[in-house]
Amino acid sequence: MGTIVIAGTAVLVLLGFGNHVWWLAAVAVLFLYAQYGRSGTKGSSASQSSQPSGGSSSGSMPATYQAYRKRRDMQAKWERRYARERPLESRRQQREKSK
């Protein structure tokens, strides 16, 4: 898969000498491949499983219950701080939730 992306990028760069929009397309292809394309390979899936799940917001299930608790407690802390610093807004949100 990487070879195809590199070859396609090279073609887009060569086309870019005539029209610079192709260079932007080449950069976009490389960016998308770096973000989404390598997730299916063995090396990156092993490194993903070794990373703590607290830093990513992929929307998947947390790796451990402790990571879930940590994120939940942090969210509650920020909600309490918001309610303390902006009492009028937090009361308005509570009324909307109770409707």
Short mmCIF file of N, CA, C and O in Angstrom, two decimals:
data_model
loop_
_atom_site.label_atom_id
_atom_site.label_comp_id
_atom_site.label_asym_id
_atom_site.label_seq_id
_atom_site.Cartn_x
_atom_site.Cartn_y
_atom_site.Cartn_z
N MET A 1 0.83 -1.20 0.00
CA MET A 1 0.00 0.00 0.00
C MET A 1 0.86 1.25 0.00
O MET A 1 0.57 2.22 -0.69
N GLY A 2 1.95 1.23 0.78
CA GLY A 2 2.83 2.39 0.83
C GLY A 2 3.49 2.68 -0.50
O GLY A 2 3.70 3.84 -0.86
N THR A 3 3.82 1.63 -1.24
CA THR A 3 4.46 1.81 -2.55
C THR A 3 3.52 2.51 -3.51
O THR A 3 3.94 3.39 -4.28
N ILE A 4 2.25 2.16 -3.45
CA ILE A 4 1.27 2.80 -4.34
C ILE A 4 1.12 4.28 -3.99
O ILE A 4 1.05 5.14 -4.87
N VAL A 5 1.11 4.58 -2.71
CA VAL A 5 0.97 5.97 -2.28
C VAL A 5 2.19 6.78 -2.70
O VAL A 5 2.06 7.90 -3.21
N ILE A 6 3.38 6.21 -2.53
CA ILE A 6 4.60 6.92 -2.92
C ILE A 6 4.63 7.14 -4.44
O ILE A 6 4.97 8.23 -4.92
N ALA A 7 4.25 6.12 -5.20
CA ALA A 7 4.24 6.25 -6.66
C ALA A 7 3.20 7.30 -7.08
O ALA A 7 3.48 8.13 -7.97
N GLY A 8 2.03 7.27 -6.48
CA GLY A 8 1.00 8.26 -6.81
C GLY A 8 1.44 9.67 -6.45
O GLY A 8 1.18 10.63 -7.19
N THR A 9 2.12 9.80 -5.33
CA THR A 9 2.62 11.12 -4.92
C THR A 9 3.67 11.62 -5.91
O THR A 9 3.69 12.80 -6.27
N ALA A 10 4.55 10.72 -6.36
CA ALA A 10 5.57 11.11 -7.34
C ALA A 10 4.92 11.59 -8.63
O ALA A 10 5.35 12.60 -9.22
N VAL A 11 3.88 10.90 -9.06
CA VAL A 11 3.18 11.31 -10.28
C VAL A 11 2.54 12.68 -10.08
O VAL A 11 2.62 13.56 -10.96
N LEU A 12 1.92 12.89 -8.92
CA LEU A 12 1.30 14.19 -8.66
C LEU A 12 2.34 15.31 -8.60
O LEU A 12 2.08 16.43 -9.06
N VAL A 13 3.51 15.02 -8.06
CA VAL A 13 4.57 16.03 -8.01
C VAL A 13 5.04 16.36 -9.43
O VAL A 13 5.26 17.53 -9.77
N LEU A 14 5.20 15.34 -10.27
CA LEU A 14 5.60 15.60 -11.66
C LEU A 14 4.55 16.41 -12.39
O LEU A 14 4.88 17.31 -13.18
N LEU A 15 3.28 16.10 -12.17
CA LEU A 15 2.22 16.90 -12.79
C LEU A 15 2.20 18.32 -12.25
O LEU A 15 1.76 19.25 -12.91
N GLY A 16 2.70 18.49 -11.02
CA GLY A 16 2.69 19.79 -10.37
C GLY A 16 3.59 20.82 -11.02
O GLY A 16 3.42 22.02 -10.79
N PHE A 17 4.53 20.40 -11.85
CA PHE A 17 5.37 21.39 -12.54
C PHE A 17 4.56 22.17 -13.55
O PHE A 17 4.90 23.31 -13.87
N GLY A 18 3.47 21.58 -14.04
CA GLY A 18 2.61 22.31 -14.97
C GLY A 18 1.49 23.06 -14.26
O GLY A 18 1.09 24.14 -14.68
N ASN A 19 0.99 22.48 -13.19
CA ASN A 19 -0.13 23.09 -12.45
C ASN A 19 0.12 22.83 -10.97
O ASN A 19 0.13 21.69 -10.51
N HIS A 20 0.30 23.87 -10.20
CA HIS A 20 0.70 23.73 -8.80
C HIS A 20 -0.38 23.12 -7.90
O HIS A 20 -0.09 22.71 -6.78
N VAL A 21 -1.58 23.03 -8.40
CA VAL A 21 -2.65 22.40 -7.62
C VAL A 21 -2.34 20.92 -7.39
O VAL A 21 -2.70 20.35 -6.35
N TRP A 22 -1.64 20.30 -8.32
CA TRP A 22 -1.28 18.88 -8.17
C TRP A 22 -0.34 18.68 -6.99
O TRP A 22 -0.34 17.64 -6.34
N TRP A 23 0.51 19.68 -6.70
CA TRP A 23 1.39 19.57 -5.53
C TRP A 23 0.56 19.55 -4.25
O TRP A 23 0.85 18.82 -3.31
N LEU A 24 -0.47 20.37 -4.22
CA LEU A 24 -1.37 20.36 -3.06
C LEU A 24 -2.05 19.00 -2.92
O LEU A 24 -2.24 18.49 -1.82
N ALA A 25 -2.41 18.42 -4.05
CA ALA A 25 -3.02 17.10 -4.02
C ALA A 25 -2.03 16.06 -3.49
O ALA A 25 -2.40 15.15 -2.73
N ALA A 26 -0.77 16.17 -3.87
CA ALA A 26 0.25 15.24 -3.39
C ALA A 26 0.43 15.37 -1.88
O ALA A 26 0.53 14.37 -1.16
N VAL A 27 0.44 16.59 -1.38
CA VAL A 27 0.55 16.80 0.06
C VAL A 27 -0.67 16.23 0.77
O VAL A 27 -0.55 15.60 1.83
N ALA A 28 -1.84 16.42 0.19
CA ALA A 28 -3.06 15.89 0.79
C ALA A 28 -3.04 14.36 0.85
O ALA A 28 -3.44 13.76 1.84
N VAL A 29 -2.55 13.73 -0.21
CA VAL A 29 -2.45 12.27 -0.23
C VAL A 29 -1.51 11.78 0.85
O VAL A 29 -1.81 10.83 1.59
N LEU A 30 -0.36 12.42 0.98
CA LEU A 30 0.59 12.03 2.02
C LEU A 30 0.02 12.24 3.42
O LEU A 30 0.19 11.41 4.32
N PHE A 31 -0.69 13.35 3.61
CA PHE A 31 -1.30 13.61 4.91
C PHE A 31 -2.35 12.56 5.25
O PHE A 31 -2.37 12.01 6.36
N LEU A 32 -3.22 12.26 4.31
CA LEU A 32 -4.26 11.27 4.56
C LEU A 32 -3.68 9.89 4.81
O LEU A 32 -4.15 9.14 5.66
N TYR A 33 -2.61 9.56 4.09
CA TYR A 33 -1.97 8.27 4.32
C TYR A 33 -1.33 8.22 5.70
O TYR A 33 -1.42 7.21 6.40
N ALA A 34 -0.71 9.31 6.11
CA ALA A 34 -0.08 9.33 7.43
C ALA A 34 -1.12 9.26 8.54
O ALA A 34 -0.89 8.63 9.57
N GLN A 35 -2.28 9.86 8.32
CA GLN A 35 -3.32 9.87 9.35
C GLN A 35 -4.09 8.56 9.42
O GLN A 35 -4.34 8.03 10.50
N TYR A 36 -4.51 8.04 8.28
CA TYR A 36 -5.46 6.92 8.26
C TYR A 36 -4.94 5.66 7.59
O TYR A 36 -5.43 4.58 7.86
N GLY A 37 -3.98 5.77 6.71
CA GLY A 37 -3.58 4.64 5.89
C GLY A 37 -2.74 3.60 6.56
O GLY A 37 -2.79 2.43 6.22
N ARG A 38 -1.95 3.98 7.55
CA ARG A 38 -1.03 3.03 8.17
C ARG A 38 -1.66 2.25 9.30
O ARG A 38 -1.02 1.40 9.89
N SER A 39 -2.90 2.46 9.65
CA SER A 39 -3.52 1.80 10.80
C SER A 39 -3.72 0.31 10.57
O SER A 39 -3.88 -0.44 11.52
N GLY A 40 -3.69 -0.15 9.34
CA GLY A 40 -3.89 -1.58 9.08
C GLY A 40 -2.62 -2.40 9.13
O GLY A 40 -2.67 -3.62 9.08
N THR A 41 -1.44 -1.78 9.26
CA THR A 41 -0.20 -2.54 9.26
C THR A 41 0.09 -3.10 10.64
O THR A 41 -0.42 -2.63 11.65
N LYS A 42 0.96 -4.10 10.68
CA LYS A 42 1.28 -4.76 11.95
C LYS A 42 2.01 -3.83 12.90
O LYS A 42 1.73 -3.82 14.08
N GLY A 43 2.94 -3.06 12.43
CA GLY A 43 3.75 -2.20 13.29
C GLY A 43 2.93 -1.14 14.01
O GLY A 43 3.09 -0.93 15.20
N SER A 44 2.03 -0.50 13.30
CA SER A 44 1.27 0.55 13.95
C SER A 44 0.18 0.00 14.84
O SER A 44 -0.19 0.62 15.82
N SER A 45 -0.37 -1.17 14.52
CA SER A 45 -1.39 -1.72 15.40
C SER A 45 -0.79 -2.17 16.71
O SER A 45 -1.41 -2.07 17.77
N ALA A 46 0.46 -2.65 16.69
CA ALA A 46 1.12 -3.03 17.92
C ALA A 46 1.44 -1.79 18.75
O ALA A 46 1.30 -1.80 19.97
N SER A 47 1.85 -0.71 18.09
CA SER A 47 2.15 0.50 18.84
C SER A 47 0.88 1.15 19.35
O SER A 47 0.89 1.80 20.39
N GLN A 48 -0.23 1.00 18.64
CA GLN A 48 -1.49 1.55 19.13
C GLN A 48 -1.95 0.83 20.37
O GLN A 48 -2.47 1.44 21.30
N SER A 49 -1.77 -0.48 20.42
CA SER A 49 -2.24 -1.21 21.58
C SER A 49 -1.38 -0.93 22.80
O SER A 49 -1.85 -1.07 23.92
N SER A 50 -0.12 -0.53 22.60
CA SER A 50 0.74 -0.24 23.73
C SER A 50 0.56 1.17 24.25
O SER A 50 1.01 1.49 25.34
N GLN A 51 -0.09 2.05 23.47
CA GLN A 51 -0.29 3.42 23.91
C GLN A 51 -1.44 3.47 24.90
O GLN A 51 -2.42 2.72 24.79
N PRO A 52 -1.37 4.36 25.89
CA PRO A 52 -2.50 4.51 26.80
C PRO A 52 -3.69 5.12 26.06
O PRO A 52 -3.51 5.96 25.19
N SER A 53 -4.87 4.69 26.40
CA SER A 53 -6.05 5.16 25.67
C SER A 53 -6.54 6.51 26.16
O SER A 53 -7.48 7.05 25.62
N GLY A 54 -5.95 7.06 27.18
CA GLY A 54 -6.41 8.33 27.71
C GLY A 54 -6.15 9.49 26.77
O GLY A 54 -6.89 10.46 26.78
N GLY A 55 -5.13 9.44 25.94
CA GLY A 55 -4.79 10.57 25.09
C GLY A 55 -5.54 10.62 23.79
O GLY A 55 -5.61 11.64 23.16
N SER A 56 -6.10 9.53 23.35
CA SER A 56 -6.76 9.52 22.06
C SER A 56 -8.26 9.66 22.23
O SER A 56 -8.83 9.19 23.20
N SER A 57 -8.88 10.31 21.28
CA SER A 57 -10.33 10.46 21.33
C SER A 57 -10.93 9.75 20.14
O SER A 57 -11.66 10.32 19.36
N SER A 58 -10.59 8.50 19.97
CA SER A 58 -11.05 7.75 18.81
C SER A 58 -12.51 7.31 18.95
O SER A 58 -13.12 6.89 17.99
N GLY A 59 -13.07 7.38 20.15
CA GLY A 59 -14.44 6.98 20.34
C GLY A 59 -14.62 5.51 20.63
O GLY A 59 -15.73 5.04 20.80
N SER A 60 -13.55 4.76 20.70
CA SER A 60 -13.66 3.34 20.97
C SER A 60 -13.68 3.10 22.47
O SER A 60 -13.51 4.01 23.27
N MET A 61 -13.88 1.85 22.84
CA MET A 61 -13.91 1.50 24.26
C MET A 61 -12.53 1.73 24.87
O MET A 61 -11.52 1.49 24.23
N PRO A 62 -12.49 2.18 26.11
CA PRO A 62 -11.18 2.37 26.74
C PRO A 62 -10.50 1.03 26.99
O PRO A 62 -11.15 0.00 27.13
N ALA A 63 -9.18 1.08 27.03
CA ALA A 63 -8.41 -0.16 27.21
C ALA A 63 -8.64 -0.74 28.59
O ALA A 63 -8.72 -1.95 28.75
N THR A 64 -8.78 0.10 29.58
CA THR A 64 -8.97 -0.39 30.94
C THR A 64 -10.06 0.42 31.63
O THR A 64 -10.37 1.55 31.22
N TYR A 65 -10.58 -0.14 32.67
CA TYR A 65 -11.57 0.57 33.46
C TYR A 65 -10.93 1.77 34.15
O TYR A 65 -11.57 2.81 34.32
N GLN A 66 -9.66 1.65 34.52
CA GLN A 66 -8.98 2.75 35.17
C GLN A 66 -8.85 3.95 34.23
O GLN A 66 -9.01 5.10 34.67
N ALA A 67 -8.61 3.70 32.94
CA ALA A 67 -8.53 4.79 31.98
C ALA A 67 -9.89 5.47 31.83
O ALA A 67 -9.97 6.70 31.75
N TYR A 68 -10.93 4.67 31.82
CA TYR A 68 -12.29 5.23 31.75
C TYR A 68 -12.57 6.09 32.97
O TYR A 68 -13.09 7.20 32.85
N ARG A 69 -12.25 5.59 34.16
CA ARG A 69 -12.49 6.34 35.39
C ARG A 69 -11.70 7.65 35.40
O ARG A 69 -12.21 8.68 35.84
N LYS A 70 -10.48 7.60 34.93
CA LYS A 70 -9.64 8.79 34.91
C LYS A 70 -10.27 9.86 34.01
O LYS A 70 -10.35 11.03 34.39
N ARG A 71 -10.72 9.46 32.81
CA ARG A 71 -11.35 10.42 31.90
C ARG A 71 -12.66 10.94 32.47
O ARG A 71 -12.96 12.13 32.38
N ARG A 72 -13.45 10.05 33.08
CA ARG A 72 -14.72 10.46 33.66
C ARG A 72 -14.53 11.44 34.80
O ARG A 72 -15.23 12.44 34.91
N ASP A 73 -13.54 11.17 35.66
CA ASP A 73 -13.27 12.06 36.78
C ASP A 73 -12.77 13.41 36.31
O ASP A 73 -13.12 14.46 36.87
N MET A 74 -11.95 13.41 35.26
CA MET A 74 -11.46 14.67 34.71
C MET A 74 -12.61 15.49 34.13
O MET A 74 -12.68 16.71 34.32
N GLN A 75 -13.54 14.82 33.44
CA GLN A 75 -14.71 15.52 32.89
C GLN A 75 -15.55 16.12 34.00
O GLN A 75 -16.00 17.27 33.92
N ALA A 76 -15.77 15.36 35.08
CA ALA A 76 -16.55 15.87 36.21
C ALA A 76 -15.85 17.06 36.85
O ALA A 76 -16.51 18.03 37.26
N LYS A 77 -14.54 17.01 36.94
CA LYS A 77 -13.78 18.12 37.52
C LYS A 77 -13.98 19.39 36.70
O LYS A 77 -14.22 20.47 37.25
N TRP A 78 -13.91 19.26 35.36
CA TRP A 78 -14.09 20.43 34.51
C TRP A 78 -15.52 20.94 34.58
O TRP A 78 -15.76 22.15 34.53
N GLU A 79 -16.50 20.05 34.69
CA GLU A 79 -17.90 20.49 34.80
C GLU A 79 -18.13 21.23 36.12
O GLU A 79 -18.85 22.23 36.15
N ARG A 80 -17.54 20.74 37.20
CA ARG A 80 -17.68 21.45 38.48
C ARG A 80 -17.02 22.82 38.41
O ARG A 80 -17.56 23.81 38.91
N ARG A 81 -15.86 22.89 37.78
CA ARG A 81 -15.17 24.18 37.65
C ARG A 81 -16.00 25.15 36.82
O ARG A 81 -16.11 26.33 37.16
N TYR A 82 -16.58 24.68 35.74
CA TYR A 82 -17.41 25.53 34.89
C TYR A 82 -18.61 26.05 35.69
O TYR A 82 -18.94 27.23 35.63
N ALA A 83 -19.24 25.15 36.45
CA ALA A 83 -20.41 25.56 37.24
C ALA A 83 -20.01 26.57 38.31
O ALA A 83 -20.77 27.49 38.62
N ARG A 84 -18.83 26.43 38.87
CA ARG A 84 -18.37 27.34 39.91
C ARG A 84 -18.03 28.71 39.32
O ARG A 84 -18.37 29.75 39.90
N GLU A 85 -17.40 28.73 38.16
CA GLU A 85 -16.97 30.00 37.57
C GLU A 85 -18.08 30.71 36.80
O GLU A 85 -18.04 31.92 36.64
N ARG A 86 -19.08 29.98 36.34
CA ARG A 86 -20.18 30.57 35.57
C ARG A 86 -21.51 30.06 36.11
O ARG A 86 -22.17 29.24 35.47
N PRO A 87 -21.92 30.58 37.26
CA PRO A 87 -23.12 30.02 37.90
C PRO A 87 -24.41 30.23 37.09
O PRO A 87 -25.27 29.36 37.09
N LEU A 88 -24.53 31.36 36.40
CA LEU A 88 -25.75 31.60 35.65
C LEU A 88 -25.89 30.63 34.48
O LEU A 88 -26.97 30.09 34.22
N GLU A 89 -24.80 30.41 33.76
CA GLU A 89 -24.85 29.49 32.62
C GLU A 89 -25.12 28.07 33.07
O GLU A 89 -25.87 27.33 32.44
N SER A 90 -24.53 27.67 34.19
CA SER A 90 -24.73 26.29 34.64
C SER A 90 -26.16 26.07 35.11
O SER A 90 -26.74 25.01 34.91
N ARG A 91 -26.77 27.09 35.73
CA ARG A 91 -28.19 26.95 36.14
C ARG A 91 -29.09 26.84 34.92
O ARG A 91 -30.03 26.06 34.91
N ARG A 92 -28.78 27.63 33.89
CA ARG A 92 -29.58 27.58 32.67
C ARG A 92 -29.48 26.19 32.03
O ARG A 92 -30.47 25.64 31.58
N GLN A 93 -28.29 25.62 32.01
CA GLN A 93 -28.13 24.28 31.44
C GLN A 93 -28.86 23.23 32.26
O GLN A 93 -29.44 22.29 31.71
N GLN A 94 -28.87 23.38 33.57
CA GLN A 94 -29.59 22.42 34.42
C GLN A 94 -31.08 22.49 34.18
O GLN A 94 -31.77 21.47 34.16
N ARG A 95 -31.61 23.71 34.00
CA ARG A 95 -33.04 23.84 33.70
C ARG A 95 -33.39 23.19 32.37
O ARG A 95 -34.43 22.55 32.23
N GLU A 96 -32.52 23.36 31.36
CA GLU A 96 -32.78 22.76 30.04
C GLU A 96 -32.73 21.25 30.10
O GLU A 96 -33.48 20.57 29.42
N LYS A 97 -31.85 20.69 30.94
CA LYS A 97 -31.77 19.25 31.07
C LYS A 97 -33.00 18.68 31.76
O LYS A 97 -33.44 17.59 31.44
N SER A 98 -33.57 19.42 32.69
CA SER A 98 -34.71 18.90 33.44
C SER A 98 -36.01 18.96 32.66
O SER A 98 -36.99 18.35 33.05
N LYS A 99 -36.05 19.70 31.56
CA LYS A 99 -37.29 19.79 30.75
C LYS A 99 -37.61 18.53 30.03
O LYS A 99 -36.93 17.68 29.75
#
